[in-house]
PDB file of C-alpha atoms in Angstrom:
ATOM      1  CA  MET Y   2     -76.635 -37.032  42.421  1.00  0.00           C
ATOM      2  CA  THR Y   3     -76.552 -33.977  44.676  1.00  0.00           C
ATOM      3  CA  LEU Y   4     -76.866 -30.603  42.958  1.00  0.00           C
ATOM      4  CA  VAL Y   5     -75.570 -27.665  44.931  1.00  0.00           C
ATOM      5  CA  LYS Y   6     -76.831 -24.134  44.496  1.00  0.00           C
ATOM      6  CA  LYS Y   7     -74.089 -21.830  43.195  1.00  0.00           C
ATOM      7  CA  ASP Y   8     -73.228 -18.249  44.106  1.00  0.00           C
ATOM      8  CA  GLY Y   9     -71.738 -15.229  42.332  1.00  0.00           C
ATOM      9  CA  ARG Y  10     -72.971 -12.870  39.594  1.00  0.00           C
ATOM     10  CA  ALA Y  11     -73.387 -15.671  37.031  1.00  0.00           C
ATOM     11  CA  PHE Y  12     -75.916 -17.343  39.341  1.00  0.00           C
ATOM     12  CA  GLU Y  13     -77.897 -14.287  40.472  1.00  0.00           C
ATOM     13  CA  ALA Y  14     -81.692 -14.146  40.665  1.00  0.00           C
ATOM     14  CA  LYS Y  15     -83.606 -12.754  37.689  1.00  0.00           C
ATOM     15  CA  ASN Y  16     -86.826 -10.769  37.241  1.00  0.00           C
ATOM     16  CA  MET Y  17     -86.736  -9.204  40.689  1.00  0.00           C
ATOM     17  CA  LYS Y  18     -89.814  -7.241  41.777  1.00  0.00           C
ATOM     18  CA  CYS Y  19     -90.392  -5.507  45.091  1.00  0.00           C
ATOM     19  CA  ASN Y  20     -93.575  -4.025  46.509  1.00  0.00           C
ATOM     20  CA  ILE Y  21     -93.718  -2.264  49.863  1.00  0.00           C
ATOM     21  CA  ASN Y  22     -96.765  -0.754  51.549  1.00  0.00           C
ATOM     22  CA  ASP Y  23     -98.239  -0.367  55.029  1.00  0.00           C
ATOM     23  CA  LYS Y  24     -99.642  -3.934  55.083  1.00  0.00           C
ATOM     24  CA  THR Y  25     -96.890  -5.950  53.392  1.00  0.00           C
ATOM     25  CA  ALA Y  26     -93.387  -5.950  51.933  1.00  0.00           C
ATOM     26  CA  THR Y  27     -93.012  -8.439  49.070  1.00  0.00           C
ATOM     27  CA  LEU Y  28     -89.994  -9.609  47.074  1.00  0.00           C
ATOM     28  CA  GLN Y  29     -90.479 -11.774  43.954  1.00  0.00           C
ATOM     29  CA  ILE Y  30     -87.482 -13.402  42.226  1.00  0.00           C
ATOM     30  CA  ASP Y  31     -86.688 -16.184  39.750  1.00  0.00           C
ATOM     31  CA  ILE Y  32     -83.884 -18.236  41.357  1.00  0.00           C
ATOM     32  CA  ALA Y  33     -83.556 -20.914  38.641  1.00  0.00           C
ATOM     33  CA  SER Y  34     -80.174 -19.541  37.496  1.00  0.00           C
ATOM     34  CA  ALA Y  35     -78.728 -20.223  40.966  1.00  0.00           C
ATOM     35  CA  TYR Y  36     -78.688 -23.929  40.116  1.00  0.00           C
ATOM     36  CA  PRO Y  37     -76.557 -25.769  37.535  1.00  0.00           C
ATOM     37  CA  LYS Y  38     -78.097 -26.688  34.145  1.00  0.00           C
ATOM     38  CA  GLU Y  39     -78.022 -30.371  35.166  1.00  0.00           C
ATOM     39  CA  ALA Y  40     -80.742 -29.632  37.723  1.00  0.00           C
ATOM     40  CA  GLY Y  41     -83.228 -29.177  34.875  1.00  0.00           C
ATOM     41  CA  ILE Y  42     -84.887 -26.149  36.455  1.00  0.00           C
ATOM     42  CA  ILE Y  43     -86.625 -24.033  33.834  1.00  0.00           C
ATOM     43  CA  ARG Y  44     -88.160 -21.519  36.222  1.00  0.00           C
ATOM     44  CA  TRP Y  45     -88.235 -21.207  40.009  1.00  0.00           C
ATOM     45  CA  ASN Y  46     -90.246 -18.222  41.209  1.00  0.00           C
ATOM     46  CA  ARG Y  47     -89.913 -17.420  44.879  1.00  0.00           C
ATOM     47  CA  THR Y  48     -92.078 -14.887  46.694  1.00  0.00           C
ATOM     48  CA  ILE Y  49     -91.177 -13.709  50.182  1.00  0.00           C
ATOM     49  CA  THR Y  50     -93.769 -11.582  51.946  1.00  0.00           C
ATOM     50  CA  LEU Y  51     -93.586  -9.785  55.270  1.00  0.00           C
ATOM     51  CA  ASN Y  52     -97.183  -9.621  56.468  1.00  0.00           C
ATOM     52  CA  ARG Y  53     -97.116  -6.684  58.871  1.00  0.00           C
ATOM     53  CA  ARG Y  54    -100.640  -7.292  60.213  1.00  0.00           C
ATOM     54  CA  LYS Y  55     -99.988 -10.952  61.090  1.00  0.00           C
ATOM     55  CA  ASN Y  56     -96.370 -10.223  62.077  1.00  0.00           C
ATOM     56  CA  GLN Y  57     -95.122 -13.155  59.999  1.00  0.00           C
ATOM     57  CA  VAL Y  58     -93.029 -13.991  56.942  1.00  0.00           C
ATOM     58  CA  GLU Y  59     -94.579 -16.069  54.151  1.00  0.00           C
ATOM     59  CA  LEU Y  60     -92.486 -17.927  51.549  1.00  0.00           C
ATOM     60  CA  THR Y  61     -94.053 -19.332  48.379  1.00  0.00           C
ATOM     61  CA  ASP Y  62     -92.262 -21.261  45.619  1.00  0.00           C
ATOM     62  CA  GLY Y  63     -93.537 -22.068  42.140  1.00  0.00           C
ATOM     63  CA  TYR Y  64     -91.293 -24.000  39.787  1.00  0.00           C
ATOM     64  CA  VAL Y  65     -91.172 -25.614  36.355  1.00  0.00           C
ATOM     65  CA  LEU Y  66     -88.815 -28.551  35.820  1.00  0.00           C
ATOM     66  CA  ALA Y  67     -87.616 -30.027  32.533  1.00  0.00           C
ATOM     67  CA  GLU Y  68     -88.515 -33.526  33.788  1.00  0.00           C
ATOM     68  CA  LYS Y  69     -90.891 -35.004  36.329  1.00  0.00           C
ATOM     69  CA  THR Y  70     -89.173 -35.728  39.620  1.00  0.00           C
ATOM     70  CA  LYS Y  71     -89.963 -37.958  42.587  1.00  0.00           C
ATOM     71  CA  PHE Y  72     -87.704 -36.107  45.002  1.00  0.00           C
ATOM     72  CA  LEU Y  73     -87.265 -32.440  45.881  1.00  0.00           C
ATOM     73  CA  GLN Y  74     -85.230 -31.220  48.835  1.00  0.00           C
ATOM     74  CA  GLN Y  75     -85.053 -27.617  49.992  1.00  0.00           C
ATOM     75  CA  SER Y  76     -82.795 -26.051  52.594  1.00  0.00           C
ATOM     76  CA  LEU Y  77     -83.929 -22.793  54.119  1.00  0.00           C
TER      77      LEU Y  77
END
């Protein structure tokens, strides 16, 4: 079964936090609500950081699923 991420206000990210300083710009969001209930995603915290000193973007995901899974596919 393929589960497609949804869009629109009903599927918006939650708990958004932003921190900007001279070294970094960081955005933290919970994107679990972007997926249908059938996906079994309880929480999916994504952190995107612009590291100004290294001149790079870092993406970190932490998630909690309702059931153990053998397969996880992400499209960036």
